[in-house]
Coordinates of C-alpha atoms in Angstrom, one line a residue:
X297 CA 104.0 103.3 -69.7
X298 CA 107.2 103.9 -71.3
X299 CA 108.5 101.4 -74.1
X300 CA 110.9 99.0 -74.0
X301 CA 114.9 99.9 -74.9
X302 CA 115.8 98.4 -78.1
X303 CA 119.1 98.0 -79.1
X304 CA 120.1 96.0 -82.5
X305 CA 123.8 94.5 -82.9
X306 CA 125.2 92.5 -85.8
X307 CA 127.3 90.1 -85.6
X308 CA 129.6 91.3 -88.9
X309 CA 133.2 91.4 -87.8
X310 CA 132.6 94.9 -89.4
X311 CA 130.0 96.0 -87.1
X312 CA 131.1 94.4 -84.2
X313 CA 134.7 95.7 -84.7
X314 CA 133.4 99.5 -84.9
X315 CA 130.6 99.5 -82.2
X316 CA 130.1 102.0 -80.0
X317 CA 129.9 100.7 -76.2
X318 CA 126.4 100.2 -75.3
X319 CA 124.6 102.8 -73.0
X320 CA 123.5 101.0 -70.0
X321 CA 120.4 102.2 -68.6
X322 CA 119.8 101.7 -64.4
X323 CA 116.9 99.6 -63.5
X324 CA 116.0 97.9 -66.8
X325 CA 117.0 94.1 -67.0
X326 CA 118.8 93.6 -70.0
X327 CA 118.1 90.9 -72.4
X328 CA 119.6 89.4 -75.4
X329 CA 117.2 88.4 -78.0
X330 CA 117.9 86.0 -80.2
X331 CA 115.0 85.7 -83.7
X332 CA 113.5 83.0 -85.0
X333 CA 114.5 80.5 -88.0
X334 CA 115.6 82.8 -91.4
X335 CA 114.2 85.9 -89.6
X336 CA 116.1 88.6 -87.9
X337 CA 117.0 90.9 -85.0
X338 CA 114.3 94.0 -86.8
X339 CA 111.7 91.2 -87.5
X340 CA 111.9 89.9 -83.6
X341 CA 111.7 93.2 -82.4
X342 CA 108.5 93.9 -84.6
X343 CA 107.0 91.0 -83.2
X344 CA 107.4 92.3 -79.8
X345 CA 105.9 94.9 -81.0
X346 CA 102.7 93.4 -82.8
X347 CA 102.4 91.8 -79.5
X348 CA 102.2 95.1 -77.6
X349 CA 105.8 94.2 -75.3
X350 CA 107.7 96.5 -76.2
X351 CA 105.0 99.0 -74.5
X352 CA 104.3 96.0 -71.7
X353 CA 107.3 95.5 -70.9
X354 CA 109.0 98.9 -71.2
X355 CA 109.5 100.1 -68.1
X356 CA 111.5 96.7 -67.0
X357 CA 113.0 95.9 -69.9
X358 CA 115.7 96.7 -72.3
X359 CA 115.7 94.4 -75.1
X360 CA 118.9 93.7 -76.9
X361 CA 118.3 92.4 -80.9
X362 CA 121.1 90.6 -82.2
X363 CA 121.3 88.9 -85.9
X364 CA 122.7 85.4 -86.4
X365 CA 125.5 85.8 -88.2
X366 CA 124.4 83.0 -91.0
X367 CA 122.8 84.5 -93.8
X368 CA 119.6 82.4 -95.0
X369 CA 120.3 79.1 -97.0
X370 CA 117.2 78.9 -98.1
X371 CA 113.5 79.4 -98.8
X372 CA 112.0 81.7 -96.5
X373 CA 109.1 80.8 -95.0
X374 CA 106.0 81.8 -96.2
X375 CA 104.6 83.6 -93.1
X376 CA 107.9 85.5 -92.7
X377 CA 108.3 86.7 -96.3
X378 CA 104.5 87.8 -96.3
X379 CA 105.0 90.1 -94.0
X380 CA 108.7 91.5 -92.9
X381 CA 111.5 92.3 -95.5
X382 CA 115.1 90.9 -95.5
X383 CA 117.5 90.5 -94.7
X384 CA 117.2 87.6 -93.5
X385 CA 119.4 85.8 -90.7
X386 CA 120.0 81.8 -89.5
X387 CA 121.3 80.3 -86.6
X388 CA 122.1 76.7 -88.2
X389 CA 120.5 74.1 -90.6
X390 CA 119.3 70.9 -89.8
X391 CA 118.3 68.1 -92.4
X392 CA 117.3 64.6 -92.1
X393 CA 119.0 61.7 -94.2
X394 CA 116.8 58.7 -93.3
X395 CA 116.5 58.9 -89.1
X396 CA 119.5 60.9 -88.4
X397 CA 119.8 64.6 -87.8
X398 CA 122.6 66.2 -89.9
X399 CA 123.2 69.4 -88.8
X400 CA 125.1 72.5 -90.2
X401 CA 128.0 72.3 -88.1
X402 CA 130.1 75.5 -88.9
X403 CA 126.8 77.3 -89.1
X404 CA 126.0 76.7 -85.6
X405 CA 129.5 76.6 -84.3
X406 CA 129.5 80.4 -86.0
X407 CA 126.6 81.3 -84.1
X408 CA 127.8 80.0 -80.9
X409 CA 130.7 81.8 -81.4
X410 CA 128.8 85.0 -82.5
X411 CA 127.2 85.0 -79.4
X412 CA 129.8 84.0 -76.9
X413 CA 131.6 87.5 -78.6
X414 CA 128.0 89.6 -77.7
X415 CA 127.9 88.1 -74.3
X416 CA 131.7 89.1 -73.6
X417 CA 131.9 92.8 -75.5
X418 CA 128.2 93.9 -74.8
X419 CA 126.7 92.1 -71.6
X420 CA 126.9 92.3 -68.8
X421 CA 123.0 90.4 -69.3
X422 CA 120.6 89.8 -67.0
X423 CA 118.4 87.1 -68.8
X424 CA 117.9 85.8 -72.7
X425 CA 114.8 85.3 -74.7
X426 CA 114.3 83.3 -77.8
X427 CA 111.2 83.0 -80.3
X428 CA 111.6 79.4 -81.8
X429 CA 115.2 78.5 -83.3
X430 CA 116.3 81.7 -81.6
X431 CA 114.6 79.8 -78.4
X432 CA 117.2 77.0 -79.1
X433 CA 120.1 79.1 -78.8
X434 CA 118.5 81.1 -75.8
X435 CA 118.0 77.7 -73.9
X436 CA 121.2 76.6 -75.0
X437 CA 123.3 79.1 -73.3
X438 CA 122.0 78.9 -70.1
X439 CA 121.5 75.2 -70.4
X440 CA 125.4 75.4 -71.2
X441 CA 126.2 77.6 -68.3
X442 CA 124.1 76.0 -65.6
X443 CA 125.7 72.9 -66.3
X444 CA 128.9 74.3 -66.0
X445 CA 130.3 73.6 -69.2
X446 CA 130.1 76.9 -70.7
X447 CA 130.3 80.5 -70.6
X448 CA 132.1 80.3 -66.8
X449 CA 134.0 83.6 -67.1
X450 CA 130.5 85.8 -67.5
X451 CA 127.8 86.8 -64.5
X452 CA 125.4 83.8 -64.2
X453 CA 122.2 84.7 -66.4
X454 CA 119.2 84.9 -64.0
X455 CA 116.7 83.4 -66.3
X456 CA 115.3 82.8 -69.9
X457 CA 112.3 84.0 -71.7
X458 CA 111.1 81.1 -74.4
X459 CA 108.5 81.4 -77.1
X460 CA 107.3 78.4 -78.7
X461 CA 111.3 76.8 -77.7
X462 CA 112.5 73.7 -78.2
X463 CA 115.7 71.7 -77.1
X464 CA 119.0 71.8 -79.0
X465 CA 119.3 68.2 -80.7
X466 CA 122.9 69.4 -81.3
X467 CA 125.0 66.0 -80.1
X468 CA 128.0 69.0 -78.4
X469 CA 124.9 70.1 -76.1
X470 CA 123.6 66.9 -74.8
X471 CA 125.5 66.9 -71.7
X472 CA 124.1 70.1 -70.6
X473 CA 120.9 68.4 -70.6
X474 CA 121.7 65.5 -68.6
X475 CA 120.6 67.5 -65.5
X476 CA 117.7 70.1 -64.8
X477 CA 119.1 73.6 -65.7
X478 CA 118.4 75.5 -62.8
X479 CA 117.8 78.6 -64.3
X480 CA 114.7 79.9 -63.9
X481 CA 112.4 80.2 -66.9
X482 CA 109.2 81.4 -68.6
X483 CA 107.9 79.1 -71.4
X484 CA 105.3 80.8 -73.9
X485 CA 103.7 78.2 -76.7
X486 CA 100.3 77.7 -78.5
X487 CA 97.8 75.1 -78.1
X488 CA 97.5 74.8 -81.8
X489 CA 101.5 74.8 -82.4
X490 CA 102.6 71.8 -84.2
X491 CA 105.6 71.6 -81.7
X492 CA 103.8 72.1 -78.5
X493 CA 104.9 68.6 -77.3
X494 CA 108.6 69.8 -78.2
X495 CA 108.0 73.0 -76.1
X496 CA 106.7 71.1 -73.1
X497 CA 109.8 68.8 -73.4
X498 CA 111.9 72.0 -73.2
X499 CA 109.9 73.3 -70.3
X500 CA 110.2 69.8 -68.7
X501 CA 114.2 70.4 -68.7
X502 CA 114.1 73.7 -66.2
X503 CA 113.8 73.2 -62.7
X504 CA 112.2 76.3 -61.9
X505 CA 109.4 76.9 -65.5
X506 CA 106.4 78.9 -65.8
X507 CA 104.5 77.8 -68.5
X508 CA 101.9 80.2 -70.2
X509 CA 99.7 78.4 -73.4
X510 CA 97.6 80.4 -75.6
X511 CA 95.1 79.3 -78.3
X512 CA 97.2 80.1 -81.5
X513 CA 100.2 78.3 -82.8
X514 CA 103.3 78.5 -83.4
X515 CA 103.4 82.4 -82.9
X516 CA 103.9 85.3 -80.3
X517 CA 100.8 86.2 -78.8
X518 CA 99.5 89.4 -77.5
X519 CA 99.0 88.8 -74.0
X520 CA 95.8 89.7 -71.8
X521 CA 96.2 92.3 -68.7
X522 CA 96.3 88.6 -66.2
X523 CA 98.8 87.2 -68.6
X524 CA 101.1 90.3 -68.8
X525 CA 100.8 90.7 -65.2
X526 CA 102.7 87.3 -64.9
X527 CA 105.3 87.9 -67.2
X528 CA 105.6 91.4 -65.0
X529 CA 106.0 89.5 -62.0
X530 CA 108.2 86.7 -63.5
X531 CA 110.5 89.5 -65.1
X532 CA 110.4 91.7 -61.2
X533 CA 111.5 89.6 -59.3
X534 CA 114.9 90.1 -61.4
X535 CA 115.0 93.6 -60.8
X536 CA 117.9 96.0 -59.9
X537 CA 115.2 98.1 -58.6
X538 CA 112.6 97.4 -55.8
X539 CA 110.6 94.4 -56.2
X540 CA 106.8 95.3 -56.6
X541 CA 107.7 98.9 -58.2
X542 CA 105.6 99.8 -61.2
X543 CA 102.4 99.6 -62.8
X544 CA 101.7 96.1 -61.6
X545 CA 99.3 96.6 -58.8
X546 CA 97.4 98.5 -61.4
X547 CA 97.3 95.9 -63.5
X548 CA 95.6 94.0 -61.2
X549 CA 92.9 96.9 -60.6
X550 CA 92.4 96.6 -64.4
X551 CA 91.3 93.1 -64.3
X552 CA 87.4 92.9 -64.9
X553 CA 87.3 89.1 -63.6
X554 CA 87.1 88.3 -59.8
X555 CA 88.9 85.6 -59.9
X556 CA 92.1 86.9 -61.9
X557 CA 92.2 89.7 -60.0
X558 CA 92.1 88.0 -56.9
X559 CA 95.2 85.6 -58.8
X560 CA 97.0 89.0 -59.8
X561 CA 96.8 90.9 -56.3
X562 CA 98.5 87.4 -54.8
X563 CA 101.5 87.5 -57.0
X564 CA 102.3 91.4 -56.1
X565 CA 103.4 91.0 -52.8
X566 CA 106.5 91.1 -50.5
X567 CA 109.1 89.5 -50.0
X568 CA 109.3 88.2 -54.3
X569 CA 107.4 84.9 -54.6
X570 CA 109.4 82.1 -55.8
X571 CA 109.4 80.6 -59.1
X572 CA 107.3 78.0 -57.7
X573 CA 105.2 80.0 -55.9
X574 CA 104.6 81.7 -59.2
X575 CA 104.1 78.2 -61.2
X576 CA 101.5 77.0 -58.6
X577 CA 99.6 80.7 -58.6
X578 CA 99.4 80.5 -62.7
X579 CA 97.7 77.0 -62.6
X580 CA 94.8 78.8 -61.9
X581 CA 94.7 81.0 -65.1
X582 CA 91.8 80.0 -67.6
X583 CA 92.7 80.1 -71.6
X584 CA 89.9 82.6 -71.5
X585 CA 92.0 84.8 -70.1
X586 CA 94.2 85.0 -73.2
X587 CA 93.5 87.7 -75.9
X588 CA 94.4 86.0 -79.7
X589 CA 97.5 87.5 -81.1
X590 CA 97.1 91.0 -83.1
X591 CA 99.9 89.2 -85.6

């Protein structure tokens, strides 16, 4: 299976005023990724990769990195600085002074802006993902766009990708919220993460989610052969190519368990299932069927 396009974009005005266009490649949905709190576009992408996506997910995907244009504030945290190198990128900050959320407001008006300028000079995009804060902007813009608010002159994003997200507390985006975004969405987030009710709130908010838990916390996991074949199926029926195409149905033949194969070969079918269809069909997954993240 071949791996996954990656492209990484800053957000300097230097880099973005000198970029090359973007080769387009036929076939492969293309995503913008957006990293988690002080992190960056290289350590996302190296968490894909930990995770075994990048190979996963190659053949449907090209992944497209960008860094928040804030530069870190602060401390990094401990299980970023233990194992990736700088530099190190944010999308806002948010304090607390008593029960009141203060947030960085040019920060995140910066990033909003940094992406609104990706999403104009280097889309079009099919879809967005987001590990954590990154899943904040990620839920953000389509959240944004389904509610009509934002983003109006771009192609409609087809659907978002969210590890271990959360909702925007941000008082700008609350109106986007005030209906189900009807964007359709798959929701990734640990058993043991601190913020899994946050991430089921989030999840809550989509009309159309897929939720897939696995027994870490508040990481990216490496998914079993069931669990990828999901993700597969969620990320096909996208596709500028024919749905069902690929090493799916092979997946499926991989599976040793009755049962999940039996789960697998239902979802790779014609015509593509709906979200809901999908939603109802993963219900029947056992946490057993999860393999505990290589990170």
């Amino acid at each position: 299976r071949s791996r996954a396009v990656v492209t990484m974009l800053s957000t300097s005005p230097l880099s973005a005023s000198t970029a090359k266009p973007l080769a387009m490649h036929p076939g492969k949905l293309r995503v913008l990724c957006c990293h988690s709190f002080r992190t960056s576009a290289a350590i996302f992408a190296s968490q894909l990769k930990r995770a075994q996506l990048d190979v996963g997910l190659g053949d449907l995907v090209e992944f497209v990195f960008m860094d928040a244009p804030n530069v870190a504030s602060g401390h990094i945290p401990k299980d970023v600085a233990s194992f990736f190198t700088g530099p190190y990128h944010e999308w806002m900050t948010v304090t607390m002074e008593g029960d009141k959320l203060v947030f960085d407001e040019v920060g995140l008006e910066r990033s909003m802006a940094a992406i609104t300028h990706m999403l104009h000079t280097e889309g079009p995009f099919d879809g967005v993902m987001g590990f954590s804060q990154g899943s904040v902007m990620a839920s953000s813009i389509v959240a944004l766009q389904s509610a009509g608010i934002a983003f109006q002159d771009l192609p409609r994003l087809k659907f978002a990708v969210l590890f271990a997200g959360f909702k925007s507390r941000y008082p700008q985006h609350a109106s986007a919220w005030q209906q189900k975004v009807t964007v359709p969405s798959l929701h990734i987030f640990g058993d043991r993460d601190e913020l899994k009710p946050e991430c089921k709130v989030l999840a809550d908010a989509f009309a159309d989610a897929i939720i897939l838990q696995h027994q870490r916390g508040h990481s990216i996991p490496a998914f079993s052969d069931l669990q990828l074949a999901v993700a597969r199926t969620f990320l096909s029926s996208f596709s500028h190519t024919a749905y069902g195409a690929g090493p799916l149905h092979a997946q499926a033949q991989m599976t040793r368990q009755p049962t999940s194969a039996a789960c697998i070969a239902a979802v790779d079918m014609h015509p593509r299932p709906s979200t809901q269809v999908l939603r109802t069909r993963m219900l029947a997954l056992s946490q057993e069927d999860w393999q505990h993240s290589r990170l």
